[in-house]
CSV table of N, CA and C and ligand atoms in Angstrom, one decimal:
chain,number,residue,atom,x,y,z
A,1,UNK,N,-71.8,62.3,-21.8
A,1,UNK,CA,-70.4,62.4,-21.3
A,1,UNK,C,-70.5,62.8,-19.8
A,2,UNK,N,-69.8,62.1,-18.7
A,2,UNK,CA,-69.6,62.7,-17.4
A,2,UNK,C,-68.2,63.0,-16.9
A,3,UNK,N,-67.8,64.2,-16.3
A,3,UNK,CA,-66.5,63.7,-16.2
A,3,UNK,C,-66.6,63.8,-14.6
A,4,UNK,N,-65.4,62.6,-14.3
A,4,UNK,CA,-65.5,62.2,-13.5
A,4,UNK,C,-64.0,62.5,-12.4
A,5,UNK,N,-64.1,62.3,-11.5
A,5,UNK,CA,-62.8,63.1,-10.4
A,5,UNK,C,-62.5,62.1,-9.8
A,6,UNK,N,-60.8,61.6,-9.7
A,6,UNK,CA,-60.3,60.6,-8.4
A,6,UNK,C,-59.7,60.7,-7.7
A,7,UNK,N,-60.2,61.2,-5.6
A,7,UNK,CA,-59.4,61.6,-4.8
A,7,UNK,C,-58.3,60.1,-4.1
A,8,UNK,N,-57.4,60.7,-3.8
A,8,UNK,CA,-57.0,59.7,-3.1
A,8,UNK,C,-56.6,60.2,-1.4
A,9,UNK,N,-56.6,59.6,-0.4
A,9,UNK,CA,-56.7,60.4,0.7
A,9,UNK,C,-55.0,59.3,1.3
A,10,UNK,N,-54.1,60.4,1.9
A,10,UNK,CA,-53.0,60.0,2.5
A,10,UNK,C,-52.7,60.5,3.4
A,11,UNK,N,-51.5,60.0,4.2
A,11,UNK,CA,-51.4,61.0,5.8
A,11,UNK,C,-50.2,61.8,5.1
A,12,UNK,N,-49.5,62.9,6.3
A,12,UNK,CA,-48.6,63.7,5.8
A,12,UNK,C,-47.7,63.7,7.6
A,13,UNK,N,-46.6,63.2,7.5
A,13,UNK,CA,-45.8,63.2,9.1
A,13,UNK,C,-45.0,64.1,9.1
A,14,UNK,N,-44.7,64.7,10.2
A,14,UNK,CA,-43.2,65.5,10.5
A,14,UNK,C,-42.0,65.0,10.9
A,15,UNK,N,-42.4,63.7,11.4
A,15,UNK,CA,-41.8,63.4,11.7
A,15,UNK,C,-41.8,61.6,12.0
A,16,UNK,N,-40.6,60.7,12.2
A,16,UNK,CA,-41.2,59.5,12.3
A,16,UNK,C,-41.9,59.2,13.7
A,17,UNK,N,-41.1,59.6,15.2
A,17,UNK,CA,-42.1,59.8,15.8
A,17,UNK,C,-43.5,60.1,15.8
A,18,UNK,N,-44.2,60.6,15.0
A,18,UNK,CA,-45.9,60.0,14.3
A,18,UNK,C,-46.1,59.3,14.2
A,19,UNK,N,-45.2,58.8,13.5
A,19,UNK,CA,-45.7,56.8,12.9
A,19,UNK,C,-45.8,56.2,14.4
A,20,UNK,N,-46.9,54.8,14.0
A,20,UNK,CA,-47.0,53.7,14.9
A,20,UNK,C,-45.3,53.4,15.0
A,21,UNK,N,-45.7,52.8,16.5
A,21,UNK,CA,-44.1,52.1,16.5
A,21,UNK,C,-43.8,50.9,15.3
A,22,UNK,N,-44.9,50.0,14.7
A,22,UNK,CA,-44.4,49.5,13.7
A,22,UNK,C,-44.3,50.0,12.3
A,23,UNK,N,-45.0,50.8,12.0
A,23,UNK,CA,-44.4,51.7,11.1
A,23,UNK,C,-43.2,52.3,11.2
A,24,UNK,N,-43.0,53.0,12.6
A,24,UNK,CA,-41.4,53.6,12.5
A,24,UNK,C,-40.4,52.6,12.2
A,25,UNK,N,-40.9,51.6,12.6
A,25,UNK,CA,-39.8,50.6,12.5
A,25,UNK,C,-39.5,50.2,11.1
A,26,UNK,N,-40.5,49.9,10.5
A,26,UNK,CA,-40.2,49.6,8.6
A,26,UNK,C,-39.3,51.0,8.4
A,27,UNK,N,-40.3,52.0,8.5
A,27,UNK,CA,-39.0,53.3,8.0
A,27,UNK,C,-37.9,53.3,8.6
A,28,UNK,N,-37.4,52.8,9.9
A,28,UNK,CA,-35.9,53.0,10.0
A,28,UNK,C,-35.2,51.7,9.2
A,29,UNK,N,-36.0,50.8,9.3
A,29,UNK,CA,-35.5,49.8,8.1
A,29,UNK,C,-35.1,49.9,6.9
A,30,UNK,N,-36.0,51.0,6.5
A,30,UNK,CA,-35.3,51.4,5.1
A,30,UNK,C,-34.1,52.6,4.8
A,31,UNK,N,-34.3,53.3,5.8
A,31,UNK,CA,-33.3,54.4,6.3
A,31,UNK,C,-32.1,53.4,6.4
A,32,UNK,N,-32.0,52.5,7.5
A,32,UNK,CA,-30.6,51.5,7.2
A,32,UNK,C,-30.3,50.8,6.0
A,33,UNK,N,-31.8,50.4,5.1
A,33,UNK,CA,-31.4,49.6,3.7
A,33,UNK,C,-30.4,50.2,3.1
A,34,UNK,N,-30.6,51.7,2.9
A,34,UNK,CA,-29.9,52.5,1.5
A,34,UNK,C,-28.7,52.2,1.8
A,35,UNK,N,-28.0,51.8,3.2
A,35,UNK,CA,-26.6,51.5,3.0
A,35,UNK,C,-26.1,50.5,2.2
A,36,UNK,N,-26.9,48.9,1.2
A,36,UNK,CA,-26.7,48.4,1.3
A,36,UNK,C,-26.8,49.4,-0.7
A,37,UNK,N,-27.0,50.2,-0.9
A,37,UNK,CA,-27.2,50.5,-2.0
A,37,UNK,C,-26.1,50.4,-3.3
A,38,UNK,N,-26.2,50.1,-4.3
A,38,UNK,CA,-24.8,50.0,-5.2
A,38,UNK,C,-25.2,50.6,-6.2
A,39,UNK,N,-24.5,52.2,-6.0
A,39,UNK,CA,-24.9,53.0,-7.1
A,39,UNK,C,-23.9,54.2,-8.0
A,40,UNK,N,-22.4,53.1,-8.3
A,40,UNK,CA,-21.7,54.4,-9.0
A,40,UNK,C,-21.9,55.2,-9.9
A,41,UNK,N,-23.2,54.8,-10.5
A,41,UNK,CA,-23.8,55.6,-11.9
A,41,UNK,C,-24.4,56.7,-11.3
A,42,UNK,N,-25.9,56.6,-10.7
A,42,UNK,CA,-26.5,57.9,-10.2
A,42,UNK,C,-25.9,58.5,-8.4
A,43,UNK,N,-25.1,57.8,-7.8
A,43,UNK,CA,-25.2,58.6,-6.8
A,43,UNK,C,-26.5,58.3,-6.0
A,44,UNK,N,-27.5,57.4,-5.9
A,44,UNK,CA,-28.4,58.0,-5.5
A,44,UNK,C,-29.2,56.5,-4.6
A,45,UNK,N,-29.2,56.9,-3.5
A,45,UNK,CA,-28.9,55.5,-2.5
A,45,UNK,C,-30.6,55.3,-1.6
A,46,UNK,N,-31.3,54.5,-2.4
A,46,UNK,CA,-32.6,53.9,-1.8
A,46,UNK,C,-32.7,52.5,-1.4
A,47,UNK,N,-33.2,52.9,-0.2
A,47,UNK,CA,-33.4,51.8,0.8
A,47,UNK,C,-35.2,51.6,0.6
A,48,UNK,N,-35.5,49.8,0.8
A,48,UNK,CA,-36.4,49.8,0.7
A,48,UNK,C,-36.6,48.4,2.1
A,49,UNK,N,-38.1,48.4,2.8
A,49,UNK,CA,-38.0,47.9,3.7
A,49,UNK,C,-39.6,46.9,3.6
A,50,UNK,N,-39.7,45.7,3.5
A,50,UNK,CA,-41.1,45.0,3.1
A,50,UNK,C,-41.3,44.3,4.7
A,51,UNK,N,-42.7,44.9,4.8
A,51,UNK,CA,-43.0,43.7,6.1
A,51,UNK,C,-44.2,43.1,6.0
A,52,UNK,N,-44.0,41.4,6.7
A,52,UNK,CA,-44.7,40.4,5.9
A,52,UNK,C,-45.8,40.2,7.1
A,53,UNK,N,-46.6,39.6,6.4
A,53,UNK,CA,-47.7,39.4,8.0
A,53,UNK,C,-47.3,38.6,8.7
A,54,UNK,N,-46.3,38.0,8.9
A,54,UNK,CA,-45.7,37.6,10.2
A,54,UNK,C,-45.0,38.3,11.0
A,55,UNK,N,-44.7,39.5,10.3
A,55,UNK,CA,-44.1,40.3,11.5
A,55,UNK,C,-42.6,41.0,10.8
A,56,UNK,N,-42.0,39.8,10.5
A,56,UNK,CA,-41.1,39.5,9.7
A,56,UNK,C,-40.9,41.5,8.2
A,57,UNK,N,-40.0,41.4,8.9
A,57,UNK,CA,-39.1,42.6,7.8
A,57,UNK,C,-38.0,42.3,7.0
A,58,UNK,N,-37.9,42.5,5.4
A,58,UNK,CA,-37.1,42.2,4.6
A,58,UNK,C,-36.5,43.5,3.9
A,59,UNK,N,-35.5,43.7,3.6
A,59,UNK,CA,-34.8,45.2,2.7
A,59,UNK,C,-34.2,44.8,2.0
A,60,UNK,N,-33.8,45.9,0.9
A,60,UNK,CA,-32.9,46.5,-0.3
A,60,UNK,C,-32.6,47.3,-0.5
A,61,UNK,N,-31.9,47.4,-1.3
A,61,UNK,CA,-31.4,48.8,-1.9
A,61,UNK,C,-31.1,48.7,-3.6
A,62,UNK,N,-31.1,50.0,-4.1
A,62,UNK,CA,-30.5,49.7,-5.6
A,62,UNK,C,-29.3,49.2,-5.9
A,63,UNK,N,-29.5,48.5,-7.2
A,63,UNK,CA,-28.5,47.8,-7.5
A,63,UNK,C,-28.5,48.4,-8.6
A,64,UNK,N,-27.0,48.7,-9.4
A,64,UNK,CA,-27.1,49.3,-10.7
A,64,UNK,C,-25.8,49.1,-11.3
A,65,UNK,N,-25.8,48.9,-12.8
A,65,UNK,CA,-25.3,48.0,-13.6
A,65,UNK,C,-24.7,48.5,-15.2
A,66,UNK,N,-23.3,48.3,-14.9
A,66,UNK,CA,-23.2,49.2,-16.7
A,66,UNK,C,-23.9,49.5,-17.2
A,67,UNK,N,-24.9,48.4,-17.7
A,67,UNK,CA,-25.6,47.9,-18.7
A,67,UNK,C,-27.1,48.6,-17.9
A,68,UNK,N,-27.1,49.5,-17.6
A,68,UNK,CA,-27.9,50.7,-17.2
A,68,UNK,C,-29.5,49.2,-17.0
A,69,UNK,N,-30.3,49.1,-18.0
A,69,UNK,CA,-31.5,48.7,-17.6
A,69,UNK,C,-31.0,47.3,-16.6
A,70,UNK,N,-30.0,47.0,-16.8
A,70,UNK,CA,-30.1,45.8,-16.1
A,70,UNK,C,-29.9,45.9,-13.9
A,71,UNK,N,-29.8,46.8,-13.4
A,71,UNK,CA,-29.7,47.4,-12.4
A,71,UNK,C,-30.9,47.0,-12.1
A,72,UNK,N,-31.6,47.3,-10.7
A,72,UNK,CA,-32.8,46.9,-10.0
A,72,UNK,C,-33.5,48.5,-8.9
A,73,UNK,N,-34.4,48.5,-9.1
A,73,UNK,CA,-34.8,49.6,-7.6
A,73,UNK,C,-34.9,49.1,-6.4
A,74,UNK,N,-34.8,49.1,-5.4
A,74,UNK,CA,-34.8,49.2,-4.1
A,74,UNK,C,-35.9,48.7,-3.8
A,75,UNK,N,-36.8,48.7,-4.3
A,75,UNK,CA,-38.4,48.8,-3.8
A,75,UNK,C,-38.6,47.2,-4.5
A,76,UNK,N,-38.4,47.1,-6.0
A,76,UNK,CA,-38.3,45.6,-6.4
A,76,UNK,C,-37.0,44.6,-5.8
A,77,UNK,N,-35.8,45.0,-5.5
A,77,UNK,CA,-35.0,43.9,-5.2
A,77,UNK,C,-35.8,43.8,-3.6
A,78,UNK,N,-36.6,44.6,-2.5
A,78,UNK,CA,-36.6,44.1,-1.4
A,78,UNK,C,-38.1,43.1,-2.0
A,79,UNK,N,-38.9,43.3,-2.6
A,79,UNK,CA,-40.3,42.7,-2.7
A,79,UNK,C,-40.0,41.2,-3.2
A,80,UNK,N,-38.7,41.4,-4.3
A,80,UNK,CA,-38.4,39.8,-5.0
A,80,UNK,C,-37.3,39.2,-4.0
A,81,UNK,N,-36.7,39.8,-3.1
A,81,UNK,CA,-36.1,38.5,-1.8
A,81,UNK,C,-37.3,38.5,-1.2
A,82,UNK,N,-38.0,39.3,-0.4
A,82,UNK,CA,-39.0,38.9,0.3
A,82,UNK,C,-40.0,38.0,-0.1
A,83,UNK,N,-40.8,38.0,-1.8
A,83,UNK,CA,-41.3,37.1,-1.8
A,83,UNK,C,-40.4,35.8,-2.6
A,84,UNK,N,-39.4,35.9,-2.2
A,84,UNK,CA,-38.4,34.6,-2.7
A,84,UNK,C,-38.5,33.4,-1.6
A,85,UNK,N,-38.1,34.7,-0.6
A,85,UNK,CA,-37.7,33.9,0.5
A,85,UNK,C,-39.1,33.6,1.4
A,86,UNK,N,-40.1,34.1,1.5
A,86,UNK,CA,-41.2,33.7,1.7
A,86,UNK,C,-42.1,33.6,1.5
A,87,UNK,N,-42.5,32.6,0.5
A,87,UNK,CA,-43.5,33.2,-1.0
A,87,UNK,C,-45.1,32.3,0.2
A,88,UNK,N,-44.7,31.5,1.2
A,88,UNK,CA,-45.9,31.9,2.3
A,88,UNK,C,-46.9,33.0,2.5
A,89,UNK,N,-45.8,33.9,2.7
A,89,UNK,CA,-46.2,35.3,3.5
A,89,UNK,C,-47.0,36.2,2.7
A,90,UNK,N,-47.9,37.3,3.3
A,90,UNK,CA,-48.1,38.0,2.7
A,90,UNK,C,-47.1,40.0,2.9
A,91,UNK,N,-47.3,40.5,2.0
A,91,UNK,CA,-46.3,42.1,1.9
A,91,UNK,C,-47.6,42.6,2.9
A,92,UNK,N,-47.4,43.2,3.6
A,92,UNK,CA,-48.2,43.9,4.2
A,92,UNK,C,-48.5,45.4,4.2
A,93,UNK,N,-47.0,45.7,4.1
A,93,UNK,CA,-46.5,47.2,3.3
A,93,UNK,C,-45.0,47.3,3.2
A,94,UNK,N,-44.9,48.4,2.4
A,94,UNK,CA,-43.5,48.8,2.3
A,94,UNK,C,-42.9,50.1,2.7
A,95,UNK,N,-41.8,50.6,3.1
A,95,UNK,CA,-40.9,51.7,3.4
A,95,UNK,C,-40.5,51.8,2.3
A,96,UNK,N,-39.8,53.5,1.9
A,96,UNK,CA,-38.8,53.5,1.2
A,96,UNK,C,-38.5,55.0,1.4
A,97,UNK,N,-36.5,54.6,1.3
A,97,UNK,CA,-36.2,56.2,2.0
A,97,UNK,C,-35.0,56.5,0.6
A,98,UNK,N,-34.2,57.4,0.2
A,98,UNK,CA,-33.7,57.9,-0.8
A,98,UNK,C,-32.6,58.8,0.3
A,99,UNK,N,-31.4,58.4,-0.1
A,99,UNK,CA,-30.7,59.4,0.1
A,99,UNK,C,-30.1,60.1,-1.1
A,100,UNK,N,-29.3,61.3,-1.3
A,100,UNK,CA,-28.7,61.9,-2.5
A,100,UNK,C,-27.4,63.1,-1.6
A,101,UNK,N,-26.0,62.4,-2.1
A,101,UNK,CA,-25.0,63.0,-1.5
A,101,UNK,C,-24.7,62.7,-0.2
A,102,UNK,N,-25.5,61.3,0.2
A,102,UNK,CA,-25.2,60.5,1.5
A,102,UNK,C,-26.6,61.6,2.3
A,103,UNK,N,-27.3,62.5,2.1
A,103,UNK,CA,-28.1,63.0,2.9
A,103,UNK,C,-29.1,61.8,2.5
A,104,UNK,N,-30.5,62.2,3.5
A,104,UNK,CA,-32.0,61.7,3.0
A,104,UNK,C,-32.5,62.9,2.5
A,105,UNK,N,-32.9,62.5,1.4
A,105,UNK,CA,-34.0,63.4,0.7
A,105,UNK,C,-35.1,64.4,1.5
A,106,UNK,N,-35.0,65.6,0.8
A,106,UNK,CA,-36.3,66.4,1.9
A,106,UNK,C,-37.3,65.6,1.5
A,107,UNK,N,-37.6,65.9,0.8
A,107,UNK,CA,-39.5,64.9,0.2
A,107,UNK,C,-39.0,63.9,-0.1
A,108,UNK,N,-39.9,63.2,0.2
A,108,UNK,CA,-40.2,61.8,0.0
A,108,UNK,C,-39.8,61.0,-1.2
A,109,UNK,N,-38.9,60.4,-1.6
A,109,UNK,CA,-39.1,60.1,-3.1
A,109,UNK,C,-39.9,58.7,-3.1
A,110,UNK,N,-40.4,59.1,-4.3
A,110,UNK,CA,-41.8,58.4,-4.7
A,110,UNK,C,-41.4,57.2,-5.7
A,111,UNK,N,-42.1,56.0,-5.6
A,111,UNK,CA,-41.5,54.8,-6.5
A,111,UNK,C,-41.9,55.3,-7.9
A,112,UNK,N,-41.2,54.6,-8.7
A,112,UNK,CA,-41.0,54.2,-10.3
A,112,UNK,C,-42.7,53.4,-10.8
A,113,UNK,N,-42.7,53.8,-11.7
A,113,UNK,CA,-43.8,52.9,-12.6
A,113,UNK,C,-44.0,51.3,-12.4
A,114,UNK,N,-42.9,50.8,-12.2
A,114,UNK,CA,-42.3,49.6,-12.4
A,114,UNK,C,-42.4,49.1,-11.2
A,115,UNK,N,-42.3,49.7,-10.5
A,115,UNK,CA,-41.9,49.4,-8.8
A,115,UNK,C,-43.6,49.1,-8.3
A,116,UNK,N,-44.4,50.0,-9.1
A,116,UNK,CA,-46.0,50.1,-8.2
A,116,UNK,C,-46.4,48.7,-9.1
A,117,UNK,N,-46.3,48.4,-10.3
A,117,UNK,CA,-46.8,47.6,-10.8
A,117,UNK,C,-46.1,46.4,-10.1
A,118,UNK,N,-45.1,46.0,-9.8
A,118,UNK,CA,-45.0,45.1,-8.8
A,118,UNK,C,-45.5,44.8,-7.5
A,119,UNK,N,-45.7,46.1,-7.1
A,119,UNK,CA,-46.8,46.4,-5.5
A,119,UNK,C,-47.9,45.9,-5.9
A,120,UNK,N,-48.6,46.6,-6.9
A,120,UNK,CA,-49.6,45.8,-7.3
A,120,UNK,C,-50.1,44.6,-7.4
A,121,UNK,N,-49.1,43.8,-7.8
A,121,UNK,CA,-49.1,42.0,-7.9
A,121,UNK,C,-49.1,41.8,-6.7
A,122,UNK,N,-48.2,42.1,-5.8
A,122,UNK,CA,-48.2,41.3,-4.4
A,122,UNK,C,-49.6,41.7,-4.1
A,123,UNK,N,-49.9,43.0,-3.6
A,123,UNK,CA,-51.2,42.8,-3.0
A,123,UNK,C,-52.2,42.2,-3.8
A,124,UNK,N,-52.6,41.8,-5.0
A,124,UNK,CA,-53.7,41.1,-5.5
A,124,UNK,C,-53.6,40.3,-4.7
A,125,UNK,N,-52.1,39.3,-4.9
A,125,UNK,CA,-51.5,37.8,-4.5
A,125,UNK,C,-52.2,37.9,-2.8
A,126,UNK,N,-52.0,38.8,-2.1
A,126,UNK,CA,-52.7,38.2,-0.6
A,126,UNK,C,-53.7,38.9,-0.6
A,127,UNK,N,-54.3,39.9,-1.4
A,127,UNK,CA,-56.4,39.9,-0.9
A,127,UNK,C,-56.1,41.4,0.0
A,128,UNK,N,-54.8,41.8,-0.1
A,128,UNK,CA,-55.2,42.6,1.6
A,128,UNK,C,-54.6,44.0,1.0
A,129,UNK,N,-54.7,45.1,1.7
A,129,UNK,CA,-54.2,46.2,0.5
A,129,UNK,C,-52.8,46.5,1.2
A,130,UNK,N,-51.9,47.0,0.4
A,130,UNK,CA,-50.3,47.0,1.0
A,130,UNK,C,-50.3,48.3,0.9
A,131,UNK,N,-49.6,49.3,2.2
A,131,UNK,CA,-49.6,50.4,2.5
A,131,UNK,C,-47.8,50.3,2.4
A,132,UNK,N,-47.9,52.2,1.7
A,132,UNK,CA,-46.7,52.3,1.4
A,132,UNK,C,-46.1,53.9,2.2
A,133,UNK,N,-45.2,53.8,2.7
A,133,UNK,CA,-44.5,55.0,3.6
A,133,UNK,C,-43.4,55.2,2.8
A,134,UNK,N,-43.9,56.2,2.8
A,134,UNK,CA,-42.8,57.2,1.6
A,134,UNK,C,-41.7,58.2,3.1
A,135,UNK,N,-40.1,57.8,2.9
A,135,UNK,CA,-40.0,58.6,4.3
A,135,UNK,C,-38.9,59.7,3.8
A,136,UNK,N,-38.9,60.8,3.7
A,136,UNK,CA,-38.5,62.0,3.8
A,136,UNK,C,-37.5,62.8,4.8
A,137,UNK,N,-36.8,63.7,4.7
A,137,UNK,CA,-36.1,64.2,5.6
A,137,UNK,C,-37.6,65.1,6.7
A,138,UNK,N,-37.9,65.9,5.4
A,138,UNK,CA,-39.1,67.0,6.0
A,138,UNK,C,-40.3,66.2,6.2
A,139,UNK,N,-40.5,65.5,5.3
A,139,UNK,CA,-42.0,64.8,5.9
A,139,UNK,C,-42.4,63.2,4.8
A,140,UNK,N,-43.0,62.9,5.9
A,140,UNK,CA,-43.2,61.1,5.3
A,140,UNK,C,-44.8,61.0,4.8
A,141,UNK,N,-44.9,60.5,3.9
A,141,UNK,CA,-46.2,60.4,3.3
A,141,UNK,C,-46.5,58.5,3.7
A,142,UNK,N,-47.6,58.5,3.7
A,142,UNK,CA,-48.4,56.9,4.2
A,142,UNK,C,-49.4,56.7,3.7
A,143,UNK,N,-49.3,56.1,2.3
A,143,UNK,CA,-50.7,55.6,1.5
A,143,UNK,C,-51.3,54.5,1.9
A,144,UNK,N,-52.6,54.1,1.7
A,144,UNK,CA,-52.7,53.0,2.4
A,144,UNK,C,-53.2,51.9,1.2
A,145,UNK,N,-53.3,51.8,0.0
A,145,UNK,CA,-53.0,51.2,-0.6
A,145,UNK,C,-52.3,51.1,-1.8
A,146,UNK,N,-51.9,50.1,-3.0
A,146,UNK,CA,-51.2,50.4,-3.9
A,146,UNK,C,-52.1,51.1,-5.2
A,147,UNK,N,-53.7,51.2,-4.8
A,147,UNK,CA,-54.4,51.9,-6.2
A,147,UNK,C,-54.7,53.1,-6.0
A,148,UNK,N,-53.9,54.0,-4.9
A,148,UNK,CA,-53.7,55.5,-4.3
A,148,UNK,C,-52.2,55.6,-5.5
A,149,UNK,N,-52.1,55.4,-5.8
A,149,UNK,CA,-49.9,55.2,-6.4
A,149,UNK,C,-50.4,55.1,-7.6
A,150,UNK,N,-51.1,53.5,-7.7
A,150,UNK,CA,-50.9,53.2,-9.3
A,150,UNK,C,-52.9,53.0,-9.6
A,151,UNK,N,-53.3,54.1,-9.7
A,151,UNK,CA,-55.1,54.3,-10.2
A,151,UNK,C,-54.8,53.3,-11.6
A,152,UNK,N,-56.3,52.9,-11.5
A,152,UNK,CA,-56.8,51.9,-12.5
A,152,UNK,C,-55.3,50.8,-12.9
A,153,UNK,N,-55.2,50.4,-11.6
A,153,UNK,CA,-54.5,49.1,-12.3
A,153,UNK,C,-55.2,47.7,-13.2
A,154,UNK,N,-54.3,47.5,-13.8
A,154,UNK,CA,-54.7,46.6,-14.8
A,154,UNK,C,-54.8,45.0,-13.2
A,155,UNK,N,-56.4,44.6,-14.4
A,155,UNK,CA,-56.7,43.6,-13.5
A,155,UNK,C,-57.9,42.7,-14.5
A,156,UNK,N,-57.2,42.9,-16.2
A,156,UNK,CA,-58.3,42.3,-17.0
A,156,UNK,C,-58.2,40.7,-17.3
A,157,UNK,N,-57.4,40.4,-16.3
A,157,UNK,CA,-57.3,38.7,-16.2
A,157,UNK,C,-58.3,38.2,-15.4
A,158,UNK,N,-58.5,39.3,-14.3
A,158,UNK,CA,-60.2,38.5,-13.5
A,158,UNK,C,-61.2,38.4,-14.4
B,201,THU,N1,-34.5,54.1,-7.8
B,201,THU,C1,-34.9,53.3,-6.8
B,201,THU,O1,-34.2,52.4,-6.3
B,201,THU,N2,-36.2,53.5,-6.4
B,201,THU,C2,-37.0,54.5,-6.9
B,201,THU,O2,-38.1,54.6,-6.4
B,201,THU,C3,-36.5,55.4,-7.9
B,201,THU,C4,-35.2,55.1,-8.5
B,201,THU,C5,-33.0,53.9,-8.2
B,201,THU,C6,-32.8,53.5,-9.6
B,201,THU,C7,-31.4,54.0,-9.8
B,201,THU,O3,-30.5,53.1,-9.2
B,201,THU,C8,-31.4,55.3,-9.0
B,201,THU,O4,-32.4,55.2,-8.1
B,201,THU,C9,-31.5,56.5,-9.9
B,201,THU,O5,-32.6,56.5,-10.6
């Protein structure tokens, strides 16, 4: 038997001023998405912000639905227009900001299960690893790929 340890290494910002100017820019992108959010059930308004290797930036926000599962996260409705509308392109990375009571969240809120397993797909789909900015009131987190999020993704089709 061995047992065995998995680090993952991430940045930690105070601020967006840290970020590269195109980084800041996805995170203000998502900061603007949550407006677009529809959430009379939870109150709880995430913006999500995808940019493609062309340069090119796509957003969402949640969508949410009597019928509770049938609603969407922020992080998948921007990933399924973006690769709808550009199924060329590759996701390069994503933003995503949370507000709650019209504020932004102190920490970062972190995606859903659901949400990484779709990160997951896109980056197989372009070869390249997709970095994800988690953006915060207090501080923004910057993974730089999706198997920092979601360890031992399933990949027993290769
Ligand atoms: N939600 C997202 O949009 N993204 C996340 O990362 C976590 C949760 C949404 C789903 C639902 O509309 C609301 O936030 C409360 O869970």
């Amino acid at each position: 038997m061995k047992s065995l340890e998995l680090k993952i290494r991430y940045s930690e910002y105070d601020s967006l001023d840290e970020l590269s100017p195109r980084d800041k820019a996805l995170a203000e992108a998502a900061l603007r998405a949550a407006s677009g959010a529809y959430t009379p059930y939870s109150h709880f308004n995430v913006g999500a912000a995808v940019r493609l290797s062309t340069g090119e930036i796509e957003t969402g926000a949640n969508q949410e639905n009597i019928a509770y599962p049938s609603g969407l996260c922020a992080e998948r409705t921007a990933m399924f227009h973006a690769g709808a509308a550009y199924p060329g392109s590759d996701m390069e990375a994503i933003a995503i900001a949370a507000n709650q009571n019209g504020r932004l969240c102190a920490s970062p809120a972190t995606p859903c299960g659901a949400c990484r397993q779709v990160m997951a797909e896109y980056q197989t789909k372009s070869g390249k690893p997709m970095e994800i900015i988690l953006v915060g009131a207090e501080k923004i987190w910057k993974f730089y790929k999706v198997d920092d999020i979601l360890p031992f993704i399933f990949d027993s089709l290769k």
